[in-house]
Structure formats: C-alpha cells, structure tokens
C-alpha cells in the first residue's frame, strides 16, 4: 500500500501528466509504457529519455500507476482516477438505476427516522439522519457528475467532423437520452408517478417534525442542529435536482428532436466552449495559444466604409448646405521672419582653442560674435560647453550677461586646456 503523502505529493508534482493519462483512460482501459512516456513527453518537452523514464518510475512508486499482473502494462489507481475525474469534469455518465436505488434508499431511511422518533430512540434517529445526509450527498454528487458527462457528450457530438454521418455523430447522445435522461425525467416527475420529489418531501416532513418534537422535549442542541442541517440538504437537493433535469433536457432534447447541420465553425465553437466550461476561460484560452493558434472560430476582415460623392451631393442638396468660406491668414506688414544664420562653427572652435584659457564662455562669445542672433549664441554656448576636448569648470557665483534682446543669468563656464 502506497504512502498517502507520497501519492498526493507525486500527484501535485506531475499533475499535468496525470491529467492527460486520465483523459487517455477514457479510450484505453490499460495503458502501455510507450503511451505513458509519450504523454510525459507532451507535458515536459525539455526532458530527455532518461528523465522521462524517471518520471514514469516516480508515478509507479507513488502508486498512481499500477502494474498489471502477468503483463508490463499499466493502469491508473482507481482512487486517483476518481479523484482527478471529479476535479477535471471528465466523469463518465452514470447509471440511472444507481440513482433510482439511492432515491429508493431515502424512503427506507425516512421510515427508520419516523420509527426512532416514535420510540424515542435517539441513536436510531441520529443514525437515520446520518444515512439521509450521506444519501443526499451521493445523489447531489452523481447529479453534478452526470450533468457534466451529458454536456460532454453533446459537445463532442457538436464538435465532431461535419462529414461524419448524423446517426453516427449523435448515437451516444440518443443512447444517453433514452437510457438516462428519460428515466430521470420519469423519476423526477412532480406527479404521483415520480419518486424523487415524493421521497424528498417525506424526508423533509419527517425531519421538520422530528426537529419540532426535539425542540419541545428540550433535546440536546447538537441533535437538533443535526436534523436542521439534514433538512437544509434535502431542500437544496430538490432545487438542484430540478435544475439538473431541466438543463439536461434542454441540452439533449433539441439534438434528439432535430439533428442540426454543423460546419467547421460551429464544431470549433462547441469544442472551445467545452474546454472553457471545464477549465475556465483564462486557462482554456492560454492552453489553446500555447499549443497552436486558436481553432477556426473567428474571421478578421478589415474593411472601410466611405460615403460617395453622389450621396454627399444629395444630402447637401436636401439640407441646403452652403460651405463656409475660410480665409487663410496672411503676414501682417512689418512682420519679419528670422532666417537661420550660417555660422562657421569650425572656425569658432579653432579661434576658441587659440584663446584658451577663457574665464566665461558666454561672455567670450558675446564679445567676439556679438553680430549673431541671441538664439545662435545660446546654441553655440550649449554645444561648446559639452565638448570633451576642453576642460570645463563652472563657477559658484552667478553673473549676468546682456545679449541683444535678452539678459542671461548664469554660472560662468571657465574653459581651459586639459592637463
């Protein structure tokens, strides 16, 4: 027997591989070593053959995979298979007879509860309440699993190849409706023939009456609380059963009544919706984008809508539209445009090199090139102070330099020959 902690840890470590193996088990009851290794390679592409074999041995040692006697083939642990199928919504459709047997067991537990209350046997009352709670839990779980299994059948039928014959595509859907949905609808009929609501109503009535009697007798609070909780489970099961039956009928009945034609677009949409239902929107779309591009379920076509000149003329005539005259601005007399000046920057740099050291670069430019515009002087000052061939030092005190039209407050830049 495997260690439960080791099994859970291995399941956490190799969850993606186990999830693929569980889906593969729906087609193959027994798995070969090659099938398991190929599944490991799909999940962990970066692993080599030796590392993939190590993962296989880890799954076997943790008892997730079990070896078959007289064979080298493998099968998934039954508990692991049930657990993963329950979480990933990969359950097979159950039997309607099993559900009917559990519903019939509700009547027996209700009779035991009534007998216990009549004889004031609290042990029997508590035992019957526990049995009812367990039956409610099992029925609710089976209804949820069967609902997802039926939706899976419908989605597989819709997403199948459109060239496949209709009878072959919808064969499993029709069988599920005849052998499961129809008996379940008969069982959940609200009339006298339906046993589901009848037995649940009897159980609710017995639980409410027992709770009332225990309250009058002053029984223990834990006993009353137990009956109240089971009564709430019964009410919730009635609502959930009605919801599941309606959803299954709404899903399969249209397919049974009329086999619709499907093309590649609707098949891809049904397949993607099934993955979104089981895995969630974000995870399903992210996995689709990792493996390949999204299936053929969208078509992007860029087009531009433009109004023709004839329609414009008709609309303008109908609304008596008169275009407004727009006067373009013109230069006012006296406005002068300052043109860019041509400056011999190479000559300025050469002359500055011969004049080094210079105490204030801006004052030196204003003294020797005062005929230039202020913007040109400031640009030359900015360019020359960043030259790497000279040593530039900035003074701490502020000084003012008056140019043609502006006055500059600045720290003088001393320029000298680098040592």
mmCIF file of N, CA and C in Angstrom, residues 132-264:
data_model
loop_
_atom_site.group_PDB
_atom_site.id
_atom_site.type_symbol
_atom_site.label_atom_id
_atom_site.label_comp_id
_atom_site.label_asym_id
_atom_site.label_seq_id
_atom_site.Cartn_x
_atom_site.Cartn_y
_atom_site.Cartn_z
ATOM 1 N N UNK A 132 -29.459 9.657 5.803
ATOM 2 C CA UNK A 132 -30.080 10.599 4.859
ATOM 3 C C UNK A 132 -29.082 11.623 4.348
ATOM 4 N N UNK A 133 -28.249 12.164 5.233
ATOM 5 C CA UNK A 133 -27.245 13.137 4.811
ATOM 6 C C UNK A 133 -26.279 12.529 3.802
ATOM 7 N N UNK A 134 -25.864 11.273 4.036
ATOM 8 C CA UNK A 134 -24.950 10.617 3.106
ATOM 9 C C UNK A 134 -25.623 10.350 1.768
ATOM 10 N N UNK A 135 -26.897 9.944 1.789
ATOM 11 C CA UNK A 135 -27.623 9.738 0.540
ATOM 12 C C UNK A 135 -27.794 11.039 -0.230
ATOM 13 N N UNK A 136 -28.117 12.111 0.470
ATOM 14 C CA UNK A 136 -28.252 13.401 -0.204
ATOM 15 C C UNK A 136 -26.929 13.816 -0.850
ATOM 16 N N UNK A 137 -25.843 13.591 -0.136
ATOM 17 C CA UNK A 137 -24.533 13.958 -0.685
ATOM 18 C C UNK A 137 -24.203 13.126 -1.920
ATOM 19 N N UNK A 138 -24.451 11.827 -1.879
ATOM 20 C CA UNK A 138 -24.147 10.966 -3.022
ATOM 21 C C UNK A 138 -25.026 11.296 -4.221
ATOM 22 N N UNK A 139 -26.307 11.556 -3.978
ATOM 23 C CA UNK A 139 -27.205 11.891 -5.091
ATOM 24 C C UNK A 139 -26.809 13.224 -5.713
ATOM 25 N N UNK A 140 -26.491 14.201 -4.883
ATOM 26 C CA UNK A 140 -26.080 15.508 -5.408
ATOM 27 C C UNK A 140 -24.796 15.393 -6.211
ATOM 28 N N UNK A 141 -23.841 14.611 -5.722
ATOM 29 C CA UNK A 141 -22.593 14.426 -6.445
ATOM 30 C C UNK A 141 -22.819 13.709 -7.764
ATOM 31 N N UNK A 142 -23.656 12.672 -7.762
ATOM 32 C CA UNK A 142 -23.916 11.954 -9.007
ATOM 33 C C UNK A 142 -24.661 12.828 -10.010
ATOM 34 N N UNK A 143 -25.593 13.625 -9.547
ATOM 35 C CA UNK A 143 -26.297 14.520 -10.468
ATOM 36 C C UNK A 143 -25.350 15.519 -11.109
ATOM 37 N N UNK A 144 -24.436 16.069 -10.332
ATOM 38 C CA UNK A 144 -23.478 17.025 -10.878
ATOM 39 C C UNK A 144 -22.543 16.353 -11.880
ATOM 40 N N UNK A 145 -22.057 15.156 -11.544
ATOM 41 C CA UNK A 145 -21.173 14.441 -12.461
ATOM 42 C C UNK A 145 -21.897 14.036 -13.737
ATOM 43 N N UNK A 146 -23.122 13.552 -13.608
ATOM 44 C CA UNK A 146 -23.885 13.156 -14.786
ATOM 45 C C UNK A 146 -24.224 14.350 -15.659
ATOM 46 N N UNK A 147 -24.466 15.496 -15.035
ATOM 47 C CA UNK A 147 -24.752 16.691 -15.835
ATOM 48 C C UNK A 147 -23.558 17.051 -16.706
ATOM 49 N N UNK A 148 -22.359 17.055 -16.121
ATOM 50 C CA UNK A 148 -21.172 17.372 -16.918
ATOM 51 C C UNK A 148 -20.893 16.293 -17.955
ATOM 52 N N UNK A 149 -21.182 15.040 -17.628
ATOM 53 C CA UNK A 149 -20.978 13.979 -18.612
ATOM 54 C C UNK A 149 -21.923 14.125 -19.795
ATOM 55 N N UNK A 150 -23.182 14.496 -19.534
ATOM 56 C CA UNK A 150 -24.121 14.716 -20.627
ATOM 57 C C UNK A 150 -23.729 15.911 -21.482
ATOM 58 N N UNK A 151 -23.281 16.975 -20.830
ATOM 59 C CA UNK A 151 -22.817 18.132 -21.597
ATOM 60 C C UNK A 151 -21.597 17.778 -22.431
ATOM 61 N N UNK A 152 -20.746 16.912 -21.890
ATOM 62 C CA UNK A 152 -19.573 16.472 -22.643
ATOM 63 C C UNK A 152 -19.987 15.687 -23.883
ATOM 64 N N UNK A 153 -20.984 14.813 -23.735
ATOM 65 C CA UNK A 153 -21.477 14.060 -24.891
ATOM 66 C C UNK A 153 -22.036 14.996 -25.966
ATOM 67 N N UNK A 154 -22.797 15.980 -25.534
ATOM 68 C CA UNK A 154 -23.371 16.915 -26.504
ATOM 69 C C UNK A 154 -22.291 17.738 -27.191
ATOM 70 N N UNK A 155 -21.297 18.169 -26.435
ATOM 71 C CA UNK A 155 -20.229 18.971 -27.031
ATOM 72 C C UNK A 155 -19.387 18.150 -27.990
ATOM 73 N N UNK A 156 -19.118 16.899 -27.644
ATOM 74 C CA UNK A 156 -18.363 16.045 -28.558
ATOM 75 C C UNK A 156 -19.129 15.794 -29.849
ATOM 76 N N UNK A 157 -20.442 15.637 -29.731
ATOM 77 C CA UNK A 157 -21.246 15.419 -30.930
ATOM 78 C C UNK A 157 -21.264 16.665 -31.816
ATOM 79 N N UNK A 158 -21.361 17.829 -31.191
ATOM 80 C CA UNK A 158 -21.390 19.061 -31.987
ATOM 81 C C UNK A 158 -20.043 19.375 -32.622
ATOM 82 N N UNK A 159 -18.954 19.033 -31.928
ATOM 83 C CA UNK A 159 -17.617 19.358 -32.432
ATOM 84 C C UNK A 159 -17.031 18.264 -33.302
ATOM 85 N N UNK A 160 -17.780 17.197 -33.567
ATOM 86 C CA UNK A 160 -17.267 16.124 -34.415
ATOM 87 C C UNK A 160 -17.177 16.592 -35.859
ATOM 88 N N UNK A 161 -16.517 15.788 -36.661
ATOM 89 C CA UNK A 161 -16.322 16.131 -38.068
ATOM 90 C C UNK A 161 -17.687 16.248 -38.756
ATOM 91 N N UNK A 162 -17.848 17.338 -39.491
ATOM 92 C CA UNK A 162 -19.136 17.565 -40.148
ATOM 93 C C UNK A 162 -19.399 16.567 -41.264
ATOM 94 N N UNK A 163 -18.345 15.928 -41.766
ATOM 95 C CA UNK A 163 -18.546 14.927 -42.819
ATOM 96 C C UNK A 163 -19.027 13.587 -42.278
ATOM 97 N N UNK A 164 -19.011 13.402 -40.962
ATOM 98 C CA UNK A 164 -19.462 12.153 -40.358
ATOM 99 C C UNK A 164 -20.983 12.057 -40.459
ATOM 100 N N UNK A 165 -21.503 10.878 -40.697
ATOM 101 C CA UNK A 165 -22.975 10.740 -40.766
ATOM 102 C C UNK A 165 -23.631 11.173 -39.461
ATOM 103 N N UNK A 166 -24.827 11.739 -39.589
ATOM 104 C CA UNK A 166 -25.514 12.276 -38.427
ATOM 105 C C UNK A 166 -25.829 11.196 -37.396
ATOM 106 N N UNK A 167 -26.257 10.038 -37.882
ATOM 107 C CA UNK A 167 -26.599 8.964 -36.935
ATOM 108 C C UNK A 167 -25.388 8.519 -36.135
ATOM 109 N N UNK A 168 -24.216 8.547 -36.746
ATOM 110 C CA UNK A 168 -23.002 8.155 -36.027
ATOM 111 C C UNK A 168 -22.553 9.239 -35.057
ATOM 112 N N UNK A 169 -22.705 10.498 -35.445
ATOM 113 C CA UNK A 169 -22.284 11.603 -34.590
ATOM 114 C C UNK A 169 -23.136 11.684 -33.327
ATOM 115 N N UNK A 170 -24.441 11.453 -33.465
ATOM 116 C CA UNK A 170 -25.353 11.642 -32.345
ATOM 117 C C UNK A 170 -25.827 10.316 -31.741
ATOM 118 N N UNK A 171 -25.110 9.217 -32.022
ATOM 119 C CA UNK A 171 -25.548 7.934 -31.499
ATOM 120 C C UNK A 171 -25.470 7.896 -29.971
ATOM 121 N N UNK A 172 -24.345 8.334 -29.412
ATOM 122 C CA UNK A 172 -24.191 8.313 -27.962
ATOM 123 C C UNK A 172 -25.141 9.297 -27.279
ATOM 124 N N UNK A 173 -25.448 10.396 -27.959
ATOM 125 C CA UNK A 173 -26.398 11.356 -27.390
ATOM 126 C C UNK A 173 -27.792 10.743 -27.306
ATOM 127 N N UNK A 174 -28.193 10.057 -28.363
ATOM 128 C CA UNK A 174 -29.519 9.437 -28.350
ATOM 129 C C UNK A 174 -29.586 8.322 -27.321
ATOM 130 N N UNK A 175 -28.499 7.541 -27.197
ATOM 131 C CA UNK A 175 -28.488 6.478 -26.192
ATOM 132 C C UNK A 175 -28.558 7.059 -24.783
ATOM 133 N N UNK A 176 -27.838 8.156 -24.545
ATOM 134 C CA UNK A 176 -27.880 8.779 -23.216
ATOM 135 C C UNK A 176 -29.269 9.312 -22.905
ATOM 136 N N UNK A 177 -29.945 9.840 -23.897
ATOM 137 C CA UNK A 177 -31.292 10.363 -23.643
ATOM 138 C C UNK A 177 -32.262 9.228 -23.332
ATOM 139 N N UNK A 178 -32.160 8.139 -24.091
ATOM 140 C CA UNK A 178 -33.109 7.044 -23.896
ATOM 141 C C UNK A 178 -32.850 6.281 -22.600
ATOM 142 N N UNK A 179 -31.569 6.106 -22.227
ATOM 143 C CA UNK A 179 -31.246 5.256 -21.084
ATOM 144 C C UNK A 179 -31.016 6.028 -19.788
ATOM 145 N N UNK A 180 -30.899 7.355 -19.880
ATOM 146 C CA UNK A 180 -30.638 8.109 -18.642
ATOM 147 C C UNK A 180 -31.613 9.266 -18.464
ATOM 148 N N UNK A 181 -31.699 10.141 -19.462
ATOM 149 C CA UNK A 181 -32.491 11.351 -19.296
ATOM 150 C C UNK A 181 -33.974 11.003 -19.173
ATOM 151 N N UNK A 182 -34.444 10.122 -20.010
ATOM 152 C CA UNK A 182 -35.865 9.768 -19.950
ATOM 153 C C UNK A 182 -36.231 9.092 -18.633
ATOM 154 N N UNK A 183 -35.451 8.103 -18.147
ATOM 155 C CA UNK A 183 -35.773 7.561 -16.810
ATOM 156 C C UNK A 183 -35.647 8.587 -15.684
ATOM 157 N N UNK A 184 -34.688 9.492 -15.799
ATOM 158 C CA UNK A 184 -34.542 10.505 -14.761
ATOM 159 C C UNK A 184 -35.729 11.472 -14.777
ATOM 160 N N UNK A 185 -36.202 11.816 -15.959
ATOM 161 C CA UNK A 185 -37.385 12.681 -16.024
ATOM 162 C C UNK A 185 -38.611 11.999 -15.425
ATOM 163 N N UNK A 186 -38.758 10.702 -15.665
ATOM 164 C CA UNK A 186 -39.874 9.975 -15.073
ATOM 165 C C UNK A 186 -39.753 9.912 -13.554
ATOM 166 N N UNK A 187 -38.515 9.731 -13.073
ATOM 167 C CA UNK A 187 -38.306 9.661 -11.630
ATOM 168 C C UNK A 187 -38.552 11.011 -10.973
ATOM 169 N N UNK A 188 -38.209 12.095 -11.674
ATOM 170 C CA UNK A 188 -38.339 13.438 -11.105
ATOM 171 C C UNK A 188 -39.655 14.101 -11.478
ATOM 172 N N UNK A 189 -40.584 13.335 -11.988
ATOM 173 C CA UNK A 189 -41.899 13.883 -12.300
ATOM 174 C C UNK A 189 -42.586 14.330 -11.003
ATOM 175 N N UNK A 190 -43.194 15.490 -11.052
ATOM 176 C CA UNK A 190 -43.855 16.016 -9.857
ATOM 177 C C UNK A 190 -45.200 15.364 -9.592
ATOM 178 N N UNK A 191 -45.645 14.496 -10.514
ATOM 179 C CA UNK A 191 -46.917 13.818 -10.316
ATOM 180 C C UNK A 191 -46.785 12.633 -9.373
ATOM 181 N N UNK A 192 -47.833 11.854 -9.265
ATOM 182 C CA UNK A 192 -47.802 10.698 -8.350
ATOM 183 C C UNK A 192 -46.850 9.603 -8.797
ATOM 184 N N UNK A 193 -46.461 9.588 -10.095
ATOM 185 C CA UNK A 193 -45.562 8.566 -10.584
ATOM 186 C C UNK A 193 -44.098 8.867 -10.245
ATOM 187 N N UNK A 194 -43.777 10.112 -9.958
ATOM 188 C CA UNK A 194 -42.398 10.473 -9.662
ATOM 189 C C UNK A 194 -42.025 10.148 -8.230
ATOM 190 N N UNK A 195 -40.906 9.472 -8.067
ATOM 191 C CA UNK A 195 -40.465 9.063 -6.729
ATOM 192 C C UNK A 195 -39.479 10.038 -6.098
ATOM 193 N N UNK A 196 -38.788 10.828 -6.911
ATOM 194 C CA UNK A 196 -37.733 11.684 -6.369
ATOM 195 C C UNK A 196 -38.314 12.736 -5.425
ATOM 196 N N UNK A 197 -39.229 13.547 -5.930
ATOM 197 C CA UNK A 197 -39.811 14.612 -5.106
ATOM 198 C C UNK A 197 -40.698 14.037 -3.990
ATOM 199 N N UNK A 198 -41.341 12.909 -4.275
ATOM 200 C CA UNK A 198 -42.207 12.308 -3.260
ATOM 201 C C UNK A 198 -41.404 11.867 -2.040
ATOM 202 N N UNK A 199 -40.306 11.170 -2.284
ATOM 203 C CA UNK A 199 -39.496 10.699 -1.166
ATOM 204 C C UNK A 199 -38.779 11.854 -0.466
ATOM 205 N N UNK A 200 -38.355 12.859 -1.237
ATOM 206 C CA UNK A 200 -37.696 14.006 -0.616
ATOM 207 C C UNK A 200 -38.668 14.800 0.242
ATOM 208 N N UNK A 201 -39.892 14.938 -0.221
ATOM 209 C CA UNK A 201 -40.901 15.642 0.589
ATOM 210 C C UNK A 201 -41.190 14.888 1.875
ATOM 211 N N UNK A 202 -41.270 13.564 1.784
ATOM 212 C CA UNK A 202 -41.482 12.776 3.012
ATOM 213 C C UNK A 202 -40.303 12.928 3.967
ATOM 214 N N UNK A 203 -39.092 12.934 3.409
ATOM 215 C CA UNK A 203 -37.915 13.086 4.270
ATOM 216 C C UNK A 203 -37.903 14.468 4.915
ATOM 217 N N UNK A 204 -38.225 15.508 4.137
ATOM 218 C CA UNK A 204 -38.270 16.864 4.709
ATOM 219 C C UNK A 204 -39.334 16.962 5.808
ATOM 220 N N UNK A 205 -40.469 16.375 5.544
ATOM 221 C CA UNK A 205 -41.550 16.435 6.535
ATOM 222 C C UNK A 205 -41.155 15.702 7.819
ATOM 223 N N UNK A 206 -40.507 14.563 7.661
ATOM 224 C CA UNK A 206 -40.080 13.811 8.845
ATOM 225 C C UNK A 206 -38.990 14.558 9.606
ATOM 226 N N UNK A 207 -38.079 15.181 8.899
ATOM 227 C CA UNK A 207 -37.008 15.928 9.565
ATOM 228 C C UNK A 207 -37.564 17.152 10.292
ATOM 229 N N UNK A 208 -38.461 17.887 9.632
ATOM 230 C CA UNK A 208 -39.049 19.064 10.288
ATOM 231 C C UNK A 208 -39.877 18.670 11.514
ATOM 232 N N UNK A 209 -40.639 17.574 11.389
ATOM 233 C CA UNK A 209 -41.432 17.123 12.523
ATOM 234 C C UNK A 209 -40.541 16.633 13.662
ATOM 235 N N UNK A 210 -39.473 15.916 13.318
ATOM 236 C CA UNK A 210 -38.544 15.468 14.354
ATOM 237 C C UNK A 210 -37.862 16.629 15.038
ATOM 238 N N UNK A 211 -37.478 17.673 14.274
ATOM 239 C CA UNK A 211 -36.861 18.847 14.875
ATOM 240 C C UNK A 211 -37.827 19.558 15.818
ATOM 241 N N UNK A 212 -39.099 19.621 15.425
ATOM 242 C CA UNK A 212 -40.095 20.267 16.286
ATOM 243 C C UNK A 212 -40.283 19.494 17.580
ATOM 244 N N UNK A 213 -40.335 18.178 17.488
ATOM 245 C CA UNK A 213 -40.517 17.363 18.694
ATOM 246 C C UNK A 213 -39.309 17.463 19.622
ATOM 247 N N UNK A 214 -38.107 17.459 19.019
ATOM 248 C CA UNK A 214 -36.911 17.574 19.855
ATOM 249 C C UNK A 214 -36.844 18.935 20.541
ATOM 250 N N UNK A 215 -37.319 19.967 19.852
ATOM 251 C CA UNK A 215 -37.330 21.289 20.482
ATOM 252 C C UNK A 215 -38.310 21.333 21.651
ATOM 253 N N UNK A 216 -39.477 20.661 21.498
ATOM 254 C CA UNK A 216 -40.464 20.644 22.586
ATOM 255 C C UNK A 216 -39.946 19.832 23.770
ATOM 256 N N UNK A 217 -39.275 18.720 23.467
ATOM 257 C CA UNK A 217 -38.762 17.862 24.537
ATOM 258 C C UNK A 217 -37.508 18.417 25.200
ATOM 259 N N UNK A 218 -36.901 19.452 24.606
ATOM 260 C CA UNK A 218 -35.683 20.015 25.180
ATOM 261 C C UNK A 218 -34.481 19.111 24.984
ATOM 262 N N UNK A 219 -34.364 18.524 23.774
ATOM 263 C CA UNK A 219 -33.238 17.641 23.489
ATOM 264 C C UNK A 219 -31.962 18.457 23.350
ATOM 265 N N UNK A 220 -30.860 17.727 23.199
ATOM 266 C CA UNK A 220 -29.568 18.391 23.073
ATOM 267 C C UNK A 220 -29.528 19.248 21.800
ATOM 268 N N UNK A 221 -28.787 20.342 21.927
ATOM 269 C CA UNK A 221 -28.694 21.256 20.777
ATOM 270 C C UNK A 221 -27.994 20.590 19.599
ATOM 271 N N UNK A 222 -27.027 19.740 19.873
ATOM 272 C CA UNK A 222 -26.307 19.061 18.783
ATOM 273 C C UNK A 222 -27.239 18.151 17.997
ATOM 274 N N UNK A 223 -28.205 17.489 18.668
ATOM 275 C CA UNK A 223 -29.159 16.632 17.973
ATOM 276 C C UNK A 223 -30.100 17.461 17.096
ATOM 277 N N UNK A 224 -30.571 18.562 17.632
ATOM 278 C CA UNK A 224 -31.451 19.433 16.836
ATOM 279 C C UNK A 224 -30.711 20.052 15.658
ATOM 280 N N UNK A 225 -29.457 20.431 15.900
ATOM 281 C CA UNK A 225 -28.669 21.021 14.813
ATOM 282 C C UNK A 225 -28.446 20.022 13.693
ATOM 283 N N UNK A 226 -28.229 18.755 14.040
ATOM 284 C CA UNK A 226 -28.018 17.733 13.029
ATOM 285 C C UNK A 226 -29.250 17.569 12.148
ATOM 286 N N UNK A 227 -30.428 17.517 12.743
ATOM 287 C CA UNK A 227 -31.652 17.391 11.953
ATOM 288 C C UNK A 227 -31.897 18.633 11.092
ATOM 289 N N UNK A 228 -31.591 19.810 11.629
ATOM 290 C CA UNK A 228 -31.789 21.033 10.845
ATOM 291 C C UNK A 228 -30.873 21.053 9.623
ATOM 292 N N UNK A 229 -29.633 20.652 9.799
ATOM 293 C CA UNK A 229 -28.700 20.648 8.664
ATOM 294 C C UNK A 229 -29.121 19.650 7.601
ATOM 295 N N UNK A 230 -29.573 18.473 8.004
ATOM 296 C CA UNK A 230 -30.020 17.471 7.033
ATOM 297 C C UNK A 230 -31.264 17.965 6.310
ATOM 298 N N UNK A 231 -32.162 18.653 7.005
ATOM 299 C CA UNK A 231 -33.352 19.207 6.358
ATOM 300 C C UNK A 231 -32.970 20.250 5.306
ATOM 301 N N UNK A 232 -31.967 21.056 5.595
ATOM 302 C CA UNK A 232 -31.496 22.026 4.602
ATOM 303 C C UNK A 232 -30.902 21.320 3.388
ATOM 304 N N UNK A 233 -30.204 20.208 3.611
ATOM 305 C CA UNK A 233 -29.665 19.452 2.486
ATOM 306 C C UNK A 233 -30.791 18.902 1.606
ATOM 307 N N UNK A 234 -31.851 18.445 2.212
ATOM 308 C CA UNK A 234 -32.985 17.918 1.445
ATOM 309 C C UNK A 234 -33.628 19.006 0.586
ATOM 310 N N UNK A 235 -33.806 20.181 1.131
ATOM 311 C CA UNK A 235 -34.402 21.281 0.351
ATOM 312 C C UNK A 235 -33.482 21.683 -0.801
ATOM 313 N N UNK A 236 -32.182 21.740 -0.545
ATOM 314 C CA UNK A 236 -31.247 22.103 -1.600
ATOM 315 C C UNK A 236 -31.183 21.036 -2.688
ATOM 316 N N UNK A 237 -31.297 19.767 -2.295
ATOM 317 C CA UNK A 237 -31.269 18.688 -3.290
ATOM 318 C C UNK A 237 -32.490 18.746 -4.199
ATOM 319 N N UNK A 238 -33.638 19.097 -3.658
ATOM 320 C CA UNK A 238 -34.818 19.249 -4.510
ATOM 321 C C UNK A 238 -34.597 20.327 -5.563
ATOM 322 N N UNK A 239 -34.043 21.451 -5.151
ATOM 323 C CA UNK A 239 -33.790 22.533 -6.114
ATOM 324 C C UNK A 239 -32.731 22.125 -7.137
ATOM 325 N N UNK A 240 -31.663 21.499 -6.673
ATOM 326 C CA UNK A 240 -30.585 21.125 -7.570
ATOM 327 C C UNK A 240 -31.026 20.037 -8.546
ATOM 328 N N UNK A 241 -31.826 19.072 -8.079
ATOM 329 C CA UNK A 241 -32.312 18.032 -8.976
ATOM 330 C C UNK A 241 -33.198 18.582 -10.071
ATOM 331 N N UNK A 242 -34.061 19.525 -9.719
ATOM 332 C CA UNK A 242 -34.916 20.143 -10.730
ATOM 333 C C UNK A 242 -34.077 20.921 -11.747
ATOM 334 N N UNK A 243 -33.033 21.603 -11.273
ATOM 335 C CA UNK A 243 -32.175 22.375 -12.172
ATOM 336 C C UNK A 243 -31.403 21.472 -13.117
ATOM 337 N N UNK A 244 -30.855 20.378 -12.597
ATOM 338 C CA UNK A 244 -30.075 19.456 -13.432
ATOM 339 C C UNK A 244 -30.957 18.789 -14.474
ATOM 340 N N UNK A 245 -32.144 18.340 -14.065
ATOM 341 C CA UNK A 245 -33.043 17.689 -15.013
ATOM 342 C C UNK A 245 -33.449 18.638 -16.135
ATOM 343 N N UNK A 246 -33.714 19.888 -15.799
ATOM 344 C CA UNK A 246 -34.099 20.859 -16.817
ATOM 345 C C UNK A 246 -32.941 21.167 -17.754
ATOM 346 N N UNK A 247 -31.734 21.289 -17.200
ATOM 347 C CA UNK A 247 -30.572 21.601 -18.034
ATOM 348 C C UNK A 247 -30.230 20.441 -18.967
ATOM 349 N N UNK A 248 -30.305 19.204 -18.468
ATOM 350 C CA UNK A 248 -30.020 18.051 -19.321
ATOM 351 C C UNK A 248 -31.058 17.922 -20.434
ATOM 352 N N UNK A 249 -32.310 18.143 -20.093
ATOM 353 C CA UNK A 249 -33.357 18.060 -21.117
ATOM 354 C C UNK A 249 -33.193 19.156 -22.162
ATOM 355 N N UNK A 250 -32.879 20.363 -21.721
ATOM 356 C CA UNK A 250 -32.694 21.461 -22.669
ATOM 357 C C UNK A 250 -31.486 21.239 -23.571
ATOM 358 N N UNK A 251 -30.494 20.489 -23.091
ATOM 359 C CA UNK A 251 -29.291 20.251 -23.885
ATOM 360 C C UNK A 251 -29.485 19.131 -24.901
ATOM 361 N N UNK A 252 -30.098 18.035 -24.474
ATOM 362 C CA UNK A 252 -30.190 16.857 -25.333
ATOM 363 C C UNK A 252 -31.469 16.784 -26.153
ATOM 364 N N UNK A 253 -32.540 17.396 -25.656
ATOM 365 C CA UNK A 253 -33.803 17.294 -26.387
ATOM 366 C C UNK A 253 -33.736 17.905 -27.784
ATOM 367 N N UNK A 254 -33.151 19.103 -27.970
ATOM 368 C CA UNK A 254 -33.050 19.619 -29.345
ATOM 369 C C UNK A 254 -32.245 18.709 -30.261
ATOM 370 N N UNK A 255 -31.189 18.075 -29.728
ATOM 371 C CA UNK A 255 -30.402 17.167 -30.561
ATOM 372 C C UNK A 255 -31.184 15.904 -30.898
ATOM 373 N N UNK A 256 -32.020 15.493 -29.986
ATOM 374 C CA UNK A 256 -32.825 14.292 -30.235
ATOM 375 C C UNK A 256 -33.948 14.573 -31.215
ATOM 376 N N UNK A 257 -34.551 15.731 -31.100
ATOM 377 C CA UNK A 257 -35.673 16.056 -31.975
ATOM 378 C C UNK A 257 -35.223 16.424 -33.381
ATOM 379 N N UNK A 258 -34.158 17.140 -33.465
ATOM 380 C CA UNK A 258 -33.719 17.602 -34.780
ATOM 381 C C UNK A 258 -32.195 17.593 -34.810
ATOM 382 N N UNK A 259 -31.606 16.814 -35.694
ATOM 383 C CA UNK A 259 -30.151 16.735 -35.846
ATOM 384 C C UNK A 259 -29.724 17.861 -36.778
ATOM 385 N N UNK A 260 -29.122 18.860 -36.165
ATOM 386 C CA UNK A 260 -28.793 20.049 -36.939
ATOM 387 C C UNK A 260 -27.510 19.835 -37.737
ATOM 388 N N UNK A 261 -27.410 20.572 -38.810
ATOM 389 C CA UNK A 261 -26.205 20.555 -39.623
ATOM 390 C C UNK A 261 -25.157 21.450 -38.978
ATOM 391 N N UNK A 262 -23.921 20.952 -38.952
ATOM 392 C CA UNK A 262 -22.823 21.700 -38.345
ATOM 393 C C UNK A 262 -21.690 21.790 -39.350
ATOM 394 N N UNK A 263 -21.052 22.920 -39.336
ATOM 395 C CA UNK A 263 -19.869 23.089 -40.164
ATOM 396 C C UNK A 263 -18.642 23.189 -39.280
ATOM 397 N N UNK A 264 -17.495 23.513 -39.857
ATOM 398 C CA UNK A 264 -16.252 23.578 -39.081
ATOM 399 C C UNK A 264 -16.288 24.685 -38.043
#
